[in-house]
Each structure stands twice: as structure tokens, then as C-alpha cells.
């Protein structure tokens, strides 16, 4: 009989790639992880890891076992969700991760909506773009709010994707800027020499801004770089420069800026909630997904009211 906890451990090893990283993730010592994997090898009668003095990696048998183990763990979670669904009362902890802008925007509405469920606790963290789906898939979190700039987020047999809102880039300028007047048309070609603010090269919002400016041709401006869209909005409010940011960043409530729409069909992203198919019927996850949808609807309404208006 295979030990369930050891199946969890070898799946974690497959995700982390080393015994030390697996130990750190699960809160064990490296020697304990090594001993448990050795015990799993004895249970299966197969060499699951190819060990050297400095590293270890899965053998073909180890990879096959991980495939079986992932299906087994998914079936167990499905059974737990089915049983708890019939209980009906959301309880326990639900863990949500979100890219930073979404974490700031969604947290207040989620907290207000979920606090009436007294047996439920919410833990919400932040993850860089691209990590959310991996953390859901690995079981580290229950729900991830992810941004999708290129239409690549797709459902699978094991993952469910719930569309939340459409989030275009908008132009933000100081109140004393000439484009603060809504009668002044926005022409990107005339903004090349402006002092632009942007996130560091390689960040999703920076790549989106670069795409936007590349579409009008000519030499692209070299922006000053700052970590965090909130920092950039604060600098724009102080009159230091202008920026192209996702509209969702406006939910942080920065004042002293004017928001303008870009002409045509600007670069945009879609925001989704992602959860494991095996967990979506668990009451704690189900009620949190409903709260996420309500929060998204309210945010979309607020952002629509903010766009093209003086803040």
C-alpha cells in the first residue's frame, strides 16, 4: 500500500526539482525528505530517484509514479469537495493569490463579502505574473487571479478558468498637463518626447506599453523605470511625468491625475480567476469564487466611471 503523504512529497519534489527545495516548501528537513522518498522506493520496489553527491532527479519510474500520484491526489480532493459540498457551510481556510494590481483592487471587496462566513478564513497573497496558475496547479493556493495579455490562459481537464473583466491600458497625466483637458485629442506620436514612467523592462505592463508605442512607429521613448504601478501613479500625480497603465491600477485611489483613453483599440489584458476542477465545488472555494465575481463586476463599474474623468 502506497503512503498518501509520500505521494504528496514526490509530487512536490517533481515541482521543486531538488530535495532541499522540497524540504523548504513542506517544512521538513532535507534528511527527512530523503528518508521518506527512500521509503517510497521500498514501497514501490522501484528506483524513483537518480541520486548523485550533489543532486537528485526523477527516473522514468519516478515520473510515471508522479503522473499516477497527481491523478490520485486530484481524485481525493474531488471526493473531499463532494462531501463538504453536501455539508453546505463554507469553513476552513481558503487561499487566494493575485498579481499585485489585482491584490490591491480585489482585497477590500473580498474581505467585505466573505467576513459574514464566520467559519471561513481568507488568506490572500501576491504572486508575480505567471506564477498564479502554477501555484493553483501545485495545490499551494485554491484560487489565483491571473492576467492574460495574449489570450493564452486556457481551461484543461484539471483547471477551471473564470473570466472576470477586460482591462485596457489608459493614459494617465498630471492635472496641469495639456491633455488634462478632455477637449485635447490624444495623439501618441506627439507624446514621444514626454517624460514617460514605466515598470522595469520585462514586466508585463512594460511590455504592453512598449507594444502600444511600437504600433505608432518611430523611435520609442526611453522611460524612467520604477517598481510598482502605485509608485508610478504617485509620480504622475506629482507632475513628474506621464504613464500608460492598466485601468485596474486606478482602483488604488490615487488622486491628482487625469485619465484618458488611447485612440483605437489599445493594448489590453483579461483578468481571470483560476481554480482546480477538483476543488471548485468545495463550499469555501465556491463562495470565494462568487465573491470574486461580485468584486469584478463592481470594479468594472467603478473603472468605467473613472475613465475619461478628472480624478
C-alpha atoms as a printed R data frame, in Angstrom:
    type eleno elety resid chain resno       x      y       z
1   ATOM     1    CA   UNK     A     1   0.000  0.000   0.000
2   ATOM     2    CA   UNK     A     2   1.447  3.364  -1.018
3   ATOM     3    CA   UNK     A     3   1.640  6.003   1.679
4   ATOM     4    CA   UNK     A     4  -0.535  9.015   0.751
5   ATOM     5    CA   UNK     A     5   1.804 11.537   2.391
6   ATOM     6    CA   UNK     A     6   4.751 10.200   0.430
7   ATOM     7    CA   UNK     A     7   2.814 10.620  -2.798
8   ATOM     8    CA   UNK     A     8   2.304 14.281  -1.869
9   ATOM     9    CA   UNK     A     9   6.019 14.539  -1.205
10  ATOM    10    CA   UNK     A    10   7.169 13.087  -4.538
11  ATOM    11    CA   UNK     A    11   4.752 15.365  -6.415
12  ATOM    12    CA   UNK     A    12   6.260 18.316  -4.560
13  ATOM    13    CA   UNK     A    13   9.745 17.068  -5.463
14  ATOM    14    CA   UNK     A    14   8.716 16.935  -9.121
15  ATOM    15    CA   UNK     A    15   7.593 20.577  -8.908
16  ATOM    16    CA   UNK     A    16  10.568 21.888  -6.909
17  ATOM    17    CA   UNK     A    17  13.336 19.921  -8.568
18  ATOM    18    CA   UNK     A    18  15.509 19.291  -5.521
19  ATOM    19    CA   UNK     A    19  15.343 17.712  -2.068
20  ATOM    20    CA   UNK     A    20  16.320 20.955  -0.335
21  ATOM    21    CA   UNK     A    21  13.627 22.974  -2.129
22  ATOM    22    CA   UNK     A    22  11.048 20.284  -1.371
23  ATOM    23    CA   UNK     A    23  12.044 20.331   2.284
24  ATOM    24    CA   UNK     A    24  11.775 24.120   2.453
25  ATOM    25    CA   UNK     A    25   8.350 24.070   0.786
26  ATOM    26    CA   UNK     A    26   6.865 21.440   3.106
27  ATOM    27    CA   UNK     A    27   8.621 22.476   6.301
28  ATOM    28    CA   UNK     A    28  10.709 19.288   6.639
29  ATOM    29    CA   UNK     A    29  14.439 18.783   6.951
30  ATOM    30    CA   UNK     A    30  16.271 17.612   3.813
31  ATOM    31    CA   UNK     A    31  17.221 14.391   5.551
32  ATOM    32    CA   UNK     A    32  13.561 13.680   6.396
33  ATOM    33    CA   UNK     A    33  12.559 14.218   2.760
34  ATOM    34    CA   UNK     A    34  15.330 11.929   1.583
35  ATOM    35    CA   UNK     A    35  14.300  9.228   4.058
36  ATOM    36    CA   UNK     A    36  10.633  9.414   3.044
37  ATOM    37    CA   UNK     A    37  11.478  9.179  -0.644
38  ATOM    38    CA   UNK     A    38  13.685  6.180   0.088
39  ATOM    39    CA   UNK     A    39  10.767  4.594   1.965
40  ATOM    40    CA   UNK     A    40   8.540  5.234  -1.063
41  ATOM    41    CA   UNK     A    41  11.067  3.469  -3.249
42  ATOM    42    CA   UNK     A    42  10.898  0.455  -0.943
43  ATOM    43    CA   UNK     A    43   7.081  0.517  -1.102
44  ATOM    44    CA   UNK     A    44   7.056  0.577  -4.900
45  ATOM    45    CA   UNK     A    45  10.042 -1.706  -5.390
46  ATOM    46    CA   UNK     A    46  11.410  0.726  -7.991
47  ATOM    47    CA   UNK     A    47  14.209  3.293  -8.164
48  ATOM    48    CA   UNK     A    48  12.327  6.596  -8.244
49  ATOM    49    CA   UNK     A    49  15.281  8.991  -7.949
50  ATOM    50    CA   UNK     A    50  18.650  9.076  -9.645
51  ATOM    51    CA   UNK     A    51  20.890 10.404  -6.891
52  ATOM    52    CA   UNK     A    52  24.371 11.899  -7.149
53  ATOM    53    CA   UNK     A    53  26.536 13.507  -4.481
54  ATOM    54    CA   UNK     A    54  25.097 16.946  -5.314
55  ATOM    55    CA   UNK     A    55  21.661 16.391  -6.800
56  ATOM    56    CA   UNK     A    56  18.749 14.053  -7.407
57  ATOM    57    CA   UNK     A    57  16.287 13.765 -10.261
58  ATOM    58    CA   UNK     A    58  13.345 11.568 -11.101
59  ATOM    59    CA   UNK     A    59  13.881  8.360 -13.001
60  ATOM    60    CA   UNK     A    60  11.423  7.200 -15.658
61  ATOM    61    CA   UNK     A    61   9.678  5.160 -12.958
62  ATOM    62    CA   UNK     A    62   9.590  8.232 -10.722
63  ATOM    63    CA   UNK     A    63   7.963 10.328 -13.434
64  ATOM    64    CA   UNK     A    64   5.354  7.636 -14.065
65  ATOM    65    CA   UNK     A    65   4.574  7.482 -10.354
66  ATOM    66    CA   UNK     A    66   4.170 11.266 -10.223
67  ATOM    67    CA   UNK     A    67   1.608 11.067 -13.041
68  ATOM    68    CA   UNK     A    68  -0.356  8.451 -11.101
69  ATOM    69    CA   UNK     A    69   0.039 10.356  -7.831
70  ATOM    70    CA   UNK     A    70  -1.285 13.609  -9.308
71  ATOM    71    CA   UNK     A    71  -4.402 11.818 -10.516
72  ATOM    72    CA   UNK     A    72  -4.836 10.150  -7.122
73  ATOM    73    CA   UNK     A    73  -4.466 13.446  -5.235
74  ATOM    74    CA   UNK     A    74  -6.935 15.114  -7.603
75  ATOM    75    CA   UNK     A    75  -9.462 12.321  -7.004
76  ATOM    76    CA   UNK     A    76  -9.028 12.664  -3.242
77  ATOM    77    CA   UNK     A    77  -9.634 16.416  -3.446
78  ATOM    78    CA   UNK     A    78 -12.696 15.825  -5.604
79  ATOM    79    CA   UNK     A    79 -14.059 13.385  -3.004
80  ATOM    80    CA   UNK     A    80 -13.401 15.860  -0.198
81  ATOM    81    CA   UNK     A    81 -15.097 18.635  -2.166
82  ATOM    82    CA   UNK     A    82 -18.128 16.461  -2.867
83  ATOM    83    CA   UNK     A    83 -18.523 15.514   0.781
84  ATOM    84    CA   UNK     A    84 -18.039 19.060   2.056
85  ATOM    85    CA   UNK     A    85 -20.421 20.410  -0.609
86  ATOM    86    CA   UNK     A    86 -23.208 18.408   0.991
87  ATOM    87    CA   UNK     A    87 -22.371 19.991   4.342
88  ATOM    88    CA   UNK     A    88 -23.147 23.331   2.714
89  ATOM    89    CA   UNK     A    89 -21.371 25.650   5.166
90  ATOM    90    CA   UNK     A    90 -18.140 27.333   3.985
91  ATOM    91    CA   UNK     A    91 -15.461 26.671   6.567
92  ATOM    92    CA   UNK     A    92 -11.723 26.418   6.978
93  ATOM    93    CA   UNK     A    93  -9.122 28.465   5.178
94  ATOM    94    CA   UNK     A    94  -9.279 29.439   1.512
95  ATOM    95    CA   UNK     A    95  -6.055 30.713  -0.042
96  ATOM    96    CA   UNK     A    96  -6.064 33.209  -2.890
97  ATOM    97    CA   UNK     A    97  -3.099 34.622  -4.765
98  ATOM    98    CA   UNK     A    98  -3.166 37.508  -7.215
99  ATOM    99    CA   UNK     A    99  -0.836 39.605  -9.306
100 ATOM   100    CA   UNK     A   100  -0.084 42.803  -7.321
101 ATOM   101    CA   UNK     A   101  -2.553 45.164  -9.022
102 ATOM   102    CA   UNK     A   102  -5.405 42.684  -8.609
103 ATOM   103    CA   UNK     A   103  -4.480 42.002  -4.985
104 ATOM   104    CA   UNK     A   104  -4.857 45.701  -4.158
105 ATOM   105    CA   UNK     A   105  -8.051 46.062  -6.194
106 ATOM   106    CA   UNK     A   106  -9.897 42.907  -5.114
107 ATOM   107    CA   UNK     A   107  -8.892 42.600  -1.444
108 ATOM   108    CA   UNK     A   108 -11.364 45.136   0.041
109 ATOM   109    CA   UNK     A   109 -14.411 43.681  -1.740
110 ATOM   110    CA   UNK     A   110 -13.398 40.103  -0.927
111 ATOM   111    CA   UNK     A   111 -12.899 40.902   2.733
112 ATOM   112    CA   UNK     A   112 -16.288 42.631   2.973
113 ATOM   113    CA   UNK     A   113 -18.090 39.826   1.152
114 ATOM   114    CA   UNK     A   114 -16.530 36.887   2.997
115 ATOM   115    CA   UNK     A   115 -16.463 38.156   6.574
116 ATOM   116    CA   UNK     A   116 -20.089 37.137   7.103
117 ATOM   117    CA   UNK     A   117 -18.972 33.495   6.770
118 ATOM   118    CA   UNK     A   118 -17.686 33.231  10.311
119 ATOM   119    CA   UNK     A   119 -16.293 29.704   9.922
120 ATOM   120    CA   UNK     A   120 -14.245 30.742   6.881
121 ATOM   121    CA   UNK     A   121 -10.842 32.447   6.904
122 ATOM   122    CA   UNK     A   122  -9.230 34.084   3.889
123 ATOM   123    CA   UNK     A   123  -5.533 34.235   3.182
124 ATOM   124    CA   UNK     A   124  -4.637 36.446   0.226
125 ATOM   125    CA   UNK     A   125  -1.135 36.881  -1.114
126 ATOM   126    CA   UNK     A   126   0.637 38.300  -4.130
127 ATOM   127    CA   UNK     A   127   2.475 36.464  -6.876
128 ATOM   128    CA   UNK     A   128   4.296 37.748  -9.909
129 ATOM   129    CA   UNK     A   129   2.559 37.332 -13.221
130 ATOM   130    CA   UNK     A   130   2.800 33.748 -14.436
131 ATOM   131    CA   UNK     A   131   3.153 32.110 -11.016
132 ATOM   132    CA   UNK     A   132  -0.521 32.053 -10.074
133 ATOM   133    CA   UNK     A   133  -1.557 29.145 -12.288
134 ATOM   134    CA   UNK     A   134   1.460 27.107 -11.189
135 ATOM   135    CA   UNK     A   135   0.563 27.653  -7.540
136 ATOM   136    CA   UNK     A   136  -3.029 26.549  -8.129
137 ATOM   137    CA   UNK     A   137  -1.889 23.502 -10.069
138 ATOM   138    CA   UNK     A   138   0.551 22.520  -7.308
139 ATOM   139    CA   UNK     A   139  -2.089 22.910  -4.599
140 ATOM   140    CA   UNK     A   140  -0.278 25.772  -2.851
141 ATOM   141    CA   UNK     A   141  -3.320 28.002  -3.289
142 ATOM   142    CA   UNK     A   142  -7.019 27.431  -4.011
143 ATOM   143    CA   UNK     A   143  -7.672 30.350  -6.383
144 ATOM   144    CA   UNK     A   144  -5.408 32.600  -8.433
145 ATOM   145    CA   UNK     A   145  -6.286 35.899 -10.060
146 ATOM   146    CA   UNK     A   146  -4.191 35.987 -13.221
147 ATOM   147    CA   UNK     A   147  -3.651 38.495 -16.003
148 ATOM   148    CA   UNK     A   148  -3.702 37.378 -19.616
149 ATOM   149    CA   UNK     A   149  -2.178 39.779 -22.154
150 ATOM   150    CA   UNK     A   150  -2.008 37.343 -25.065
151 ATOM   151    CA   UNK     A   151  -5.068 35.081 -24.757
152 ATOM   152    CA   UNK     A   152  -3.021 32.139 -23.533
153 ATOM   153    CA   UNK     A   153  -4.930 31.199 -20.386
154 ATOM   154    CA   UNK     A   154  -6.974 28.113 -21.208
155 ATOM   155    CA   UNK     A   155  -9.043 25.585 -19.309
156 ATOM   156    CA   UNK     A   156  -7.913 21.981 -19.076
157 ATOM   157    CA   UNK     A   157  -9.200 18.756 -17.586
158 ATOM   158    CA   UNK     A   158  -7.737 19.759 -14.231
159 ATOM   159    CA   UNK     A   159  -8.067 23.565 -14.269
160 ATOM   160    CA   UNK     A   160 -11.085 25.865 -14.474
161 ATOM   161    CA   UNK     A   161 -10.846 29.429 -15.774
162 ATOM   162    CA   UNK     A   162 -13.440 32.086 -14.873
163 ATOM   163    CA   UNK     A   163 -13.316 35.355 -16.903
164 ATOM   164    CA   UNK     A   164 -13.647 38.413 -14.670
165 ATOM   165    CA   UNK     A   165 -13.005 41.670 -16.529
166 ATOM   166    CA   UNK     A   166 -11.311 43.335 -19.505
167 ATOM   167    CA   UNK     A   167  -8.534 45.738 -18.561
168 ATOM   168    CA   UNK     A   168  -7.198 48.148 -21.230
169 ATOM   169    CA   UNK     A   169  -4.164 50.387 -20.955
170 ATOM   170    CA   UNK     A   170  -5.075 54.005 -20.258
171 ATOM   171    CA   UNK     A   171  -3.040 57.176 -20.309
172 ATOM   172    CA   UNK     A   172  -2.554 58.992 -17.007
173 ATOM   173    CA   UNK     A   173  -1.265 62.561 -16.910
174 ATOM   174    CA   UNK     A   174  -0.888 65.232 -14.212
175 ATOM   175    CA   UNK     A   175  -3.735 67.687 -13.758
176 ATOM   176    CA   UNK     A   176  -1.663 70.531 -15.201
177 ATOM   177    CA   UNK     A   177  -0.723 68.609 -18.341
178 ATOM   178    CA   UNK     A   178  -2.218 69.853 -21.626
179 ATOM   179    CA   UNK     A   179  -4.013 66.514 -22.066
180 ATOM   180    CA   UNK     A   180  -5.788 67.080 -18.782
181 ATOM   181    CA   UNK     A   181  -8.271 68.945 -20.937
182 ATOM   182    CA   UNK     A   182 -10.696 66.374 -22.302
183 ATOM   183    CA   UNK     A   183 -11.133 68.549 -25.386
184 ATOM   184    CA   UNK     A   184  -7.493 67.902 -26.360
185 ATOM   185    CA   UNK     A   185  -7.176 64.771 -28.553
186 ATOM   186    CA   UNK     A   186  -4.705 62.058 -27.552
187 ATOM   187    CA   UNK     A   187  -2.065 61.502 -30.260
188 ATOM   188    CA   UNK     A   188   0.653 59.045 -29.279
189 ATOM   189    CA   UNK     A   189   3.012 60.378 -31.950
190 ATOM   190    CA   UNK     A   190   3.028 63.725 -30.159
191 ATOM   191    CA   UNK     A   191   3.882 62.096 -26.838
192 ATOM   192    CA   UNK     A   192   7.213 60.517 -27.808
193 ATOM   193    CA   UNK     A   193   9.248 63.298 -26.192
194 ATOM   194    CA   UNK     A   194   7.239 63.332 -22.972
195 ATOM   195    CA   UNK     A   195   8.843 62.096 -19.729
196 ATOM   196    CA   UNK     A   196   7.405 58.571 -19.528
197 ATOM   197    CA   UNK     A   197   7.272 56.471 -16.365
198 ATOM   198    CA   UNK     A   198   7.125 52.673 -16.604
199 ATOM   199    CA   UNK     A   199   7.754 49.458 -14.742
200 ATOM   200    CA   UNK     A   200  11.129 47.747 -15.372
201 ATOM   201    CA   UNK     A   201  11.883 46.117 -18.686
202 ATOM   202    CA   UNK     A   202  10.336 42.651 -18.893
203 ATOM   203    CA   UNK     A   203   7.370 43.349 -16.619
204 ATOM   204    CA   UNK     A   204   4.011 42.575 -18.300
205 ATOM   205    CA   UNK     A   205   2.718 46.158 -18.059
206 ATOM   206    CA   UNK     A   206   6.005 47.442 -19.508
207 ATOM   207    CA   UNK     A   207   5.807 45.016 -22.421
208 ATOM   208    CA   UNK     A   208   2.243 46.195 -23.020
209 ATOM   209    CA   UNK     A   209   3.336 49.843 -23.032
210 ATOM   210    CA   UNK     A   210   6.173 49.049 -25.437
211 ATOM   211    CA   UNK     A   211   3.687 47.286 -27.756
212 ATOM   212    CA   UNK     A   212   1.372 50.291 -27.621
213 ATOM   213    CA   UNK     A   213   4.119 52.754 -28.552
214 ATOM   214    CA   UNK     A   214   5.597 50.447 -31.205
215 ATOM   215    CA   UNK     A   215   2.279 50.437 -33.052
216 ATOM   216    CA   UNK     A   216   2.612 54.165 -33.897
217 ATOM   217    CA   UNK     A   217   6.128 53.707 -35.325
218 ATOM   218    CA   UNK     A   218   9.188 55.898 -34.925
219 ATOM   219    CA   UNK     A   219  11.678 55.952 -32.103
220 ATOM   220    CA   UNK     A   220  10.205 54.801 -28.835
221 ATOM   221    CA   UNK     A   221  10.766 56.907 -25.724
222 ATOM   222    CA   UNK     A   222  13.109 55.546 -23.073
223 ATOM   223    CA   UNK     A   223  11.098 55.720 -19.841
224 ATOM   224    CA   UNK     A   224  12.274 56.112 -16.297
225 ATOM   225    CA   UNK     A   225  11.698 52.796 -14.543
226 ATOM   226    CA   UNK     A   226  10.067 52.235 -11.168
227 ATOM   227    CA   UNK     A   227   8.853 49.142  -9.333
228 ATOM   228    CA   UNK     A   228   5.091 49.112  -8.814
229 ATOM   229    CA   UNK     A   229   2.252 50.806 -10.639
230 ATOM   230    CA   UNK     A   230   1.223 52.574  -7.433
231 ATOM   231    CA   UNK     A   231   4.609 54.295  -7.325
232 ATOM   232    CA   UNK     A   232   4.244 55.345 -10.953
233 ATOM   233    CA   UNK     A   233   0.764 56.797 -10.388
234 ATOM   234    CA   UNK     A   234   2.090 58.746  -7.406
235 ATOM   235    CA   UNK     A   235   4.874 60.227  -9.534
236 ATOM   236    CA   UNK     A   236   2.412 61.219 -12.263
237 ATOM   237    CA   UNK     A   237   0.225 62.898  -9.629
238 ATOM   238    CA   UNK     A   238   3.254 64.971  -8.568
239 ATOM   239    CA   UNK     A   239   3.696 66.194 -12.143
240 ATOM   240    CA   UNK     A   240   6.928 64.309 -12.828
241 ATOM   241    CA   UNK     A   241   5.802 62.504 -15.970
242 ATOM   242    CA   UNK     A   242   3.098 60.535 -17.766
243 ATOM   243    CA   UNK     A   243   2.385 56.811 -17.956
244 ATOM   244    CA   UNK     A   244   0.375 54.083 -19.672
245 ATOM   245    CA   UNK     A   245  -1.087 51.758 -17.044
246 ATOM   246    CA   UNK     A   246  -3.782 49.082 -16.902
247 ATOM   247    CA   UNK     A   247  -7.076 50.659 -15.840
248 ATOM   248    CA   UNK     A   248  -7.257 48.274 -12.866
249 ATOM   249    CA   UNK     A   249  -4.325 50.144 -11.294
250 ATOM   250    CA   UNK     A   250  -6.678 53.101 -10.793
251 ATOM   251    CA   UNK     A   251  -8.502 51.137  -8.086
252 ATOM   252    CA   UNK     A   252  -5.715 52.134  -5.695
253 ATOM   253    CA   UNK     A   253  -7.396 55.538  -5.455
254 ATOM   254    CA   UNK     A   254  -4.512 57.865  -6.389
255 ATOM   255    CA   UNK     A   255  -5.657 61.466  -6.783
256 ATOM   256    CA   UNK     A   256  -4.120 64.323  -8.741
257 ATOM   257    CA   UNK     A   257  -4.203 62.568 -12.121
258 ATOM   258    CA   UNK     A   258  -6.350 62.731 -15.223
259 ATOM   259    CA   UNK     A   259  -7.231 59.521 -17.056
260 ATOM   260    CA   UNK     A   260  -7.506 59.475 -20.842
261 ATOM   261    CA   UNK     A   261  -8.362 56.643 -23.192
262 ATOM   262    CA   UNK     A   262  -5.999 55.815 -26.017
263 ATOM   263    CA   UNK     A   263  -7.477 56.074 -29.513
264 ATOM   264    CA   UNK     A   264  -8.443 52.984 -31.464
265 ATOM   265    CA   UNK     A   265  -8.172 49.557 -29.884
266 ATOM   266    CA   UNK     A   266  -5.457 49.906 -27.223
267 ATOM   267    CA   UNK     A   267  -3.391 47.054 -25.820
268 ATOM   268    CA   UNK     A   268  -5.329 45.334 -23.055
269 ATOM   269    CA   UNK     A   269  -5.433 42.266 -20.847
270 ATOM   270    CA   UNK     A   270  -8.093 39.970 -19.491
271 ATOM   271    CA   UNK     A   271  -8.286 39.129 -15.808
272 ATOM   272    CA   UNK     A   272  -9.350 35.607 -14.836
273 ATOM   273    CA   UNK     A   273  -9.854 33.556 -11.706
274 ATOM   274    CA   UNK     A   274  -8.296 30.096 -11.915
275 ATOM   275    CA   UNK     A   275  -9.029 27.103  -9.667
276 ATOM   276    CA   UNK     A   276  -8.559 23.351  -9.731
277 ATOM   277    CA   UNK     A   277 -11.511 21.460 -11.192
278 ATOM   278    CA   UNK     A   278 -11.364 19.111  -8.227
279 ATOM   279    CA   UNK     A   279 -11.889 21.932  -5.701
280 ATOM   280    CA   UNK     A   280 -14.479 24.270  -7.228
281 ATOM   281    CA   UNK     A   281 -17.443 22.604  -5.505
282 ATOM   282    CA   UNK     A   282 -15.911 22.838  -2.046
283 ATOM   283    CA   UNK     A   283 -18.073 25.418  -0.230
284 ATOM   284    CA   UNK     A   284 -15.130 27.576   0.842
285 ATOM   285    CA   UNK     A   285 -13.821 27.769  -2.724
286 ATOM   286    CA   UNK     A   286 -17.260 28.124  -4.294
287 ATOM   287    CA   UNK     A   287 -18.307 31.047  -2.096
288 ATOM   288    CA   UNK     A   288 -14.958 32.753  -2.656
289 ATOM   289    CA   UNK     A   289 -15.311 32.431  -6.422
290 ATOM   290    CA   UNK     A   290 -18.752 34.046  -6.186
291 ATOM   291    CA   UNK     A   291 -17.251 36.875  -4.129
292 ATOM   292    CA   UNK     A   292 -14.518 37.328  -6.738
293 ATOM   293    CA   UNK     A   293 -17.144 37.647  -9.487
294 ATOM   294    CA   UNK     A   294 -19.091 40.244  -7.490
295 ATOM   295    CA   UNK     A   295 -15.893 42.194  -6.810
296 ATOM   296    CA   UNK     A   296 -15.001 42.105 -10.516
297 ATOM   297    CA   UNK     A   297 -18.403 43.460 -11.506
298 ATOM   298    CA   UNK     A   298 -18.131 46.326  -9.016
299 ATOM   299    CA   UNK     A   299 -14.576 47.125 -10.114
300 ATOM   300    CA   UNK     A   300 -15.608 47.173 -13.777
301 ATOM   301    CA   UNK     A   301 -18.384 49.647 -12.966
302 ATOM   302    CA   UNK     A   302 -16.044 51.852 -10.925
303 ATOM   303    CA   UNK     A   303 -13.360 51.874 -13.601
304 ATOM   304    CA   UNK     A   304 -15.855 52.732 -16.309
305 ATOM   305    CA   UNK     A   305 -16.929 55.734 -14.244
306 ATOM   306    CA   UNK     A   306 -13.306 56.826 -13.713
307 ATOM   307    CA   UNK     A   307 -12.124 56.630 -17.300
308 ATOM   308    CA   UNK     A   308 -12.234 59.938 -19.161
309 ATOM   309    CA   UNK     A   309 -12.770 61.818 -15.908
310 ATOM   310    CA   UNK     A   310 -10.590 64.007 -13.725
311 ATOM   311    CA   UNK     A   311  -9.501 62.221 -10.576
